[in-house]
């Protein structure tokens, strides 16, 4: 019998087999996968990897953050290993970049570094918002949401840089992880303080992350360094 109080209805998220289904989250996650896979494939082309190496870099870099996120949340196996669309999008992005390289010559010489960074900023925004949304679906506290969102946004880039024998950007690139942290914190505040819907808060947070990252690139903003 009802006690007179209607139970809250969650339209986009519902537990299924111990996991949470969220259609919007899946869409954002897949979009982030394609964007980050294309950016990682471009890094592989610039580093003169072979075709298999480019594909590995694209897949690992595009889904790495999401895999870490799902493991932290206790989802086994991670979504990228259960859903064929993640691998398909990574493959499609790789094929696109390789085809462009063959058609245009040396993509690395033709692509401005700032354009690559801005493209990466789009992937960072999408991935961080996906991490924040996933954490909120699990009813985590605000601090945990911010941490997991940042890991989701930056985790794939760390793996990409390690495989490319580069110092991970998160360690020395100004306003990279910082942008993800700020955007995730903004999303939490908008939802918990101002009671905005998850979709609206996520869109605002994503735009804020991209704007902060792009402004930092254009303005050469720097956090304090010891030297």
CSV table of C-alpha atoms in Angstrom, one decimal:
chain,number,residue,atom,x,y,z
A,1,UNK,CA,0.0,0.0,0.0
A,2,UNK,CA,1.1,3.5,-0.7
A,3,UNK,CA,1.9,5.8,2.3
A,4,UNK,CA,0.7,8.8,0.4
A,5,UNK,CA,4.2,9.9,-0.7
A,6,UNK,CA,5.1,9.3,-4.3
A,7,UNK,CA,8.5,7.6,-4.8
A,8,UNK,CA,10.9,9.6,-6.9
A,9,UNK,CA,11.0,8.6,-10.6
A,10,UNK,CA,14.3,8.5,-12.4
A,11,UNK,CA,13.7,8.5,-16.1
A,12,UNK,CA,17.2,8.0,-17.3
A,13,UNK,CA,18.8,5.8,-14.7
A,14,UNK,CA,17.7,2.5,-13.3
A,15,UNK,CA,19.6,-0.4,-11.8
A,16,UNK,CA,19.8,-3.4,-14.2
A,17,UNK,CA,21.8,-6.4,-13.1
A,18,UNK,CA,23.7,-4.5,-10.5
A,19,UNK,CA,24.6,-1.7,-13.0
A,20,UNK,CA,22.9,1.6,-13.7
A,21,UNK,CA,21.4,2.3,-17.1
A,22,UNK,CA,21.6,5.9,-18.3
A,23,UNK,CA,20.9,6.6,-21.9
A,24,UNK,CA,22.3,10.1,-21.9
A,25,UNK,CA,25.4,9.0,-20.1
A,26,UNK,CA,26.0,6.3,-22.7
A,27,UNK,CA,25.6,8.8,-25.5
A,28,UNK,CA,28.1,11.2,-23.9
A,29,UNK,CA,30.5,8.4,-23.2
A,30,UNK,CA,30.4,7.2,-26.8
A,31,UNK,CA,30.9,10.7,-28.1
A,32,UNK,CA,33.9,11.2,-25.8
A,33,UNK,CA,35.3,7.8,-27.0
A,34,UNK,CA,35.2,8.9,-30.7
A,35,UNK,CA,36.7,12.3,-30.1
A,36,UNK,CA,39.5,11.0,-27.8
A,37,UNK,CA,40.2,8.1,-30.1
A,38,UNK,CA,40.7,10.5,-33.1
A,39,UNK,CA,43.0,12.7,-31.0
A,40,UNK,CA,45.0,9.7,-29.8
A,41,UNK,CA,45.3,8.3,-33.3
A,42,UNK,CA,46.6,11.6,-34.5
A,43,UNK,CA,49.2,11.5,-31.7
A,44,UNK,CA,50.2,8.0,-32.9
A,45,UNK,CA,50.6,9.2,-36.5
A,46,UNK,CA,52.7,12.1,-35.4
A,47,UNK,CA,54.9,9.7,-33.4
A,48,UNK,CA,55.3,7.5,-36.4
A,49,UNK,CA,53.6,4.4,-34.9
A,50,UNK,CA,52.6,1.5,-37.2
A,51,UNK,CA,49.0,0.9,-37.9
A,52,UNK,CA,48.5,-1.5,-35.1
A,53,UNK,CA,50.2,0.8,-32.7
A,54,UNK,CA,48.0,3.7,-33.7
A,55,UNK,CA,44.9,1.5,-33.2
A,56,UNK,CA,46.1,0.4,-29.7
A,57,UNK,CA,46.9,4.0,-28.7
A,58,UNK,CA,43.5,5.2,-29.9
A,59,UNK,CA,41.6,2.5,-28.1
A,60,UNK,CA,43.5,2.7,-24.8
A,61,UNK,CA,43.5,6.5,-24.8
A,62,UNK,CA,39.8,6.8,-25.6
A,63,UNK,CA,38.4,4.2,-23.1
A,64,UNK,CA,41.1,4.2,-20.4
A,65,UNK,CA,39.5,6.9,-18.2
A,66,UNK,CA,36.1,5.2,-18.5
A,67,UNK,CA,37.6,1.8,-17.5
A,68,UNK,CA,39.2,3.3,-14.4
A,69,UNK,CA,35.9,5.0,-13.5
A,70,UNK,CA,33.9,1.8,-13.8
A,71,UNK,CA,36.4,-0.2,-11.8
A,72,UNK,CA,36.2,2.5,-9.0
A,73,UNK,CA,32.5,2.3,-9.1
A,74,UNK,CA,32.5,-1.5,-8.9
A,75,UNK,CA,31.2,-2.2,-12.5
A,76,UNK,CA,32.8,-5.4,-13.8
A,77,UNK,CA,33.5,-5.8,-16.6
A,78,UNK,CA,33.7,-2.1,-17.7
A,79,UNK,CA,31.3,-0.8,-20.3
A,80,UNK,CA,33.9,-0.6,-23.0
A,81,UNK,CA,34.4,-4.4,-22.8
A,82,UNK,CA,30.7,-5.2,-22.7
A,83,UNK,CA,29.6,-2.8,-25.5
A,84,UNK,CA,31.0,-3.3,-29.0
A,85,UNK,CA,30.3,0.3,-29.9
A,86,UNK,CA,33.3,1.6,-27.9
A,87,UNK,CA,35.8,-0.5,-29.9
A,88,UNK,CA,33.9,0.2,-33.2
A,89,UNK,CA,34.1,4.0,-32.6
A,90,UNK,CA,37.8,3.8,-31.7
A,91,UNK,CA,38.4,1.8,-35.0
A,92,UNK,CA,36.3,4.3,-37.0
A,93,UNK,CA,38.3,7.3,-35.5
A,94,UNK,CA,41.6,5.5,-36.3
A,95,UNK,CA,40.5,4.7,-39.9
A,96,UNK,CA,39.5,8.4,-40.3
A,97,UNK,CA,42.8,9.7,-39.2
A,98,UNK,CA,44.9,7.2,-41.1
A,99,UNK,CA,42.9,7.8,-44.3
A,100,UNK,CA,43.4,11.6,-43.8
A,101,UNK,CA,47.1,11.0,-43.3
A,102,UNK,CA,47.3,9.0,-46.5
A,103,UNK,CA,45.3,11.5,-48.5
A,104,UNK,CA,46.9,14.7,-47.2
A,105,UNK,CA,50.5,13.5,-46.5
A,106,UNK,CA,52.0,14.1,-43.1
A,107,UNK,CA,49.0,15.0,-40.9
A,108,UNK,CA,51.3,16.0,-38.1
A,109,UNK,CA,52.9,18.7,-40.3
A,110,UNK,CA,49.5,19.9,-41.5
A,111,UNK,CA,47.7,20.1,-38.2
A,112,UNK,CA,48.4,23.1,-35.9
A,113,UNK,CA,49.3,22.1,-32.4
A,114,UNK,CA,46.6,24.4,-31.0
A,115,UNK,CA,44.0,22.7,-33.1
A,116,UNK,CA,45.0,19.3,-31.6
A,117,UNK,CA,44.8,20.8,-28.1
A,118,UNK,CA,41.4,22.3,-28.7
A,119,UNK,CA,40.2,19.0,-30.1
A,120,UNK,CA,41.5,17.2,-27.0
A,121,UNK,CA,39.6,19.8,-24.9
A,122,UNK,CA,36.3,18.6,-26.4
A,123,UNK,CA,37.1,15.0,-25.4
A,124,UNK,CA,38.2,16.1,-21.9
A,125,UNK,CA,34.9,17.9,-21.4
A,126,UNK,CA,32.8,15.0,-22.6
A,127,UNK,CA,34.7,12.4,-20.5
A,128,UNK,CA,34.7,14.5,-17.3
A,129,UNK,CA,30.9,15.1,-17.6
A,130,UNK,CA,30.4,11.4,-18.2
A,131,UNK,CA,32.3,10.6,-15.1
A,132,UNK,CA,30.4,13.1,-13.0
A,133,UNK,CA,27.1,11.9,-14.3
A,134,UNK,CA,28.0,8.3,-13.6
A,135,UNK,CA,29.1,9.1,-10.1
A,136,UNK,CA,25.9,11.0,-9.4
A,137,UNK,CA,23.8,8.1,-10.7
A,138,UNK,CA,25.5,6.1,-7.9
A,139,UNK,CA,24.6,8.7,-5.3
A,140,UNK,CA,28.2,9.5,-4.4
A,141,UNK,CA,29.1,12.5,-2.3
A,142,UNK,CA,30.3,15.7,-4.0
A,143,UNK,CA,34.0,15.1,-3.4
A,144,UNK,CA,33.9,11.6,-4.9
A,145,UNK,CA,32.0,12.9,-7.9
A,146,UNK,CA,34.8,15.5,-8.6
A,147,UNK,CA,37.6,12.9,-8.2
A,148,UNK,CA,36.0,10.3,-10.4
A,149,UNK,CA,35.1,12.9,-13.1
A,150,UNK,CA,38.7,14.1,-13.2
A,151,UNK,CA,40.0,10.6,-13.4
A,152,UNK,CA,37.5,9.9,-16.2
A,153,UNK,CA,38.6,13.0,-18.1
A,154,UNK,CA,42.3,12.6,-17.7
A,155,UNK,CA,42.9,8.8,-17.3
A,156,UNK,CA,42.9,8.0,-21.0
A,157,UNK,CA,45.3,10.9,-21.7
A,158,UNK,CA,47.7,9.6,-19.0
A,159,UNK,CA,47.8,6.1,-20.6
A,160,UNK,CA,48.2,7.7,-24.0
A,161,UNK,CA,51.2,9.7,-22.9
A,162,UNK,CA,52.8,6.7,-21.1
A,163,UNK,CA,52.5,4.6,-24.2
A,164,UNK,CA,53.9,7.5,-26.3
A,165,UNK,CA,56.9,7.8,-23.9
A,166,UNK,CA,55.9,11.3,-22.9
A,167,UNK,CA,55.5,13.0,-19.5
A,168,UNK,CA,51.7,12.8,-18.8
A,169,UNK,CA,50.1,16.2,-19.4
A,170,UNK,CA,48.2,16.0,-16.2
A,171,UNK,CA,51.6,16.5,-14.4
A,172,UNK,CA,52.9,19.6,-16.1
A,173,UNK,CA,50.1,20.9,-18.5
A,174,UNK,CA,48.4,23.9,-16.9
A,175,UNK,CA,44.6,23.8,-16.7
A,176,UNK,CA,44.2,20.3,-17.9
A,177,UNK,CA,43.2,18.3,-14.8
A,178,UNK,CA,42.3,21.7,-13.2
A,179,UNK,CA,39.7,22.3,-15.9
A,180,UNK,CA,38.1,18.9,-15.2
A,181,UNK,CA,38.1,19.5,-11.5
A,182,UNK,CA,36.5,22.9,-11.8
A,183,UNK,CA,33.8,21.7,-14.3
A,184,UNK,CA,32.9,18.7,-12.1
A,185,UNK,CA,32.7,20.8,-9.0
A,186,UNK,CA,30.4,23.3,-10.9
A,187,UNK,CA,28.1,20.4,-11.9
A,188,UNK,CA,27.8,19.3,-8.3
A,189,UNK,CA,27.0,22.8,-7.1
A,190,UNK,CA,24.5,23.4,-9.8
A,191,UNK,CA,22.6,20.2,-9.0
A,192,UNK,CA,22.9,20.2,-5.2
A,193,UNK,CA,22.7,23.9,-4.5
A,194,UNK,CA,20.6,25.3,-7.3
A,195,UNK,CA,18.6,22.1,-8.0
A,196,UNK,CA,19.2,22.1,-11.8
A,197,UNK,CA,18.5,19.0,-13.8
A,198,UNK,CA,21.3,16.6,-14.4
A,199,UNK,CA,21.2,17.2,-18.2
A,200,UNK,CA,21.3,21.0,-17.8
A,201,UNK,CA,24.0,21.0,-15.2
A,202,UNK,CA,26.1,18.6,-17.3
A,203,UNK,CA,25.8,20.8,-20.4
A,204,UNK,CA,26.9,23.9,-18.4
A,205,UNK,CA,29.8,22.0,-16.8
A,206,UNK,CA,31.0,20.6,-20.1
A,207,UNK,CA,31.0,24.1,-21.7
A,208,UNK,CA,32.8,25.5,-18.7
A,209,UNK,CA,35.5,22.8,-18.9
A,210,UNK,CA,36.0,23.4,-22.6
A,211,UNK,CA,36.0,27.2,-22.2
A,212,UNK,CA,38.5,27.1,-19.3
A,213,UNK,CA,40.8,24.7,-21.2
A,214,UNK,CA,40.7,26.7,-24.4
A,215,UNK,CA,41.1,30.1,-22.6
A,216,UNK,CA,44.1,28.7,-20.8
A,217,UNK,CA,45.6,27.6,-24.2
A,218,UNK,CA,45.0,30.9,-25.9
A,219,UNK,CA,46.0,33.0,-22.9
A,220,UNK,CA,49.0,30.8,-21.9
A,221,UNK,CA,47.7,30.7,-18.4
A,222,UNK,CA,50.0,29.0,-15.9
A,223,UNK,CA,49.6,27.6,-12.4
A,224,UNK,CA,52.5,28.3,-10.0
A,225,UNK,CA,55.7,26.4,-10.8
A,226,UNK,CA,58.7,26.1,-8.5
A,227,UNK,CA,61.0,27.3,-11.3
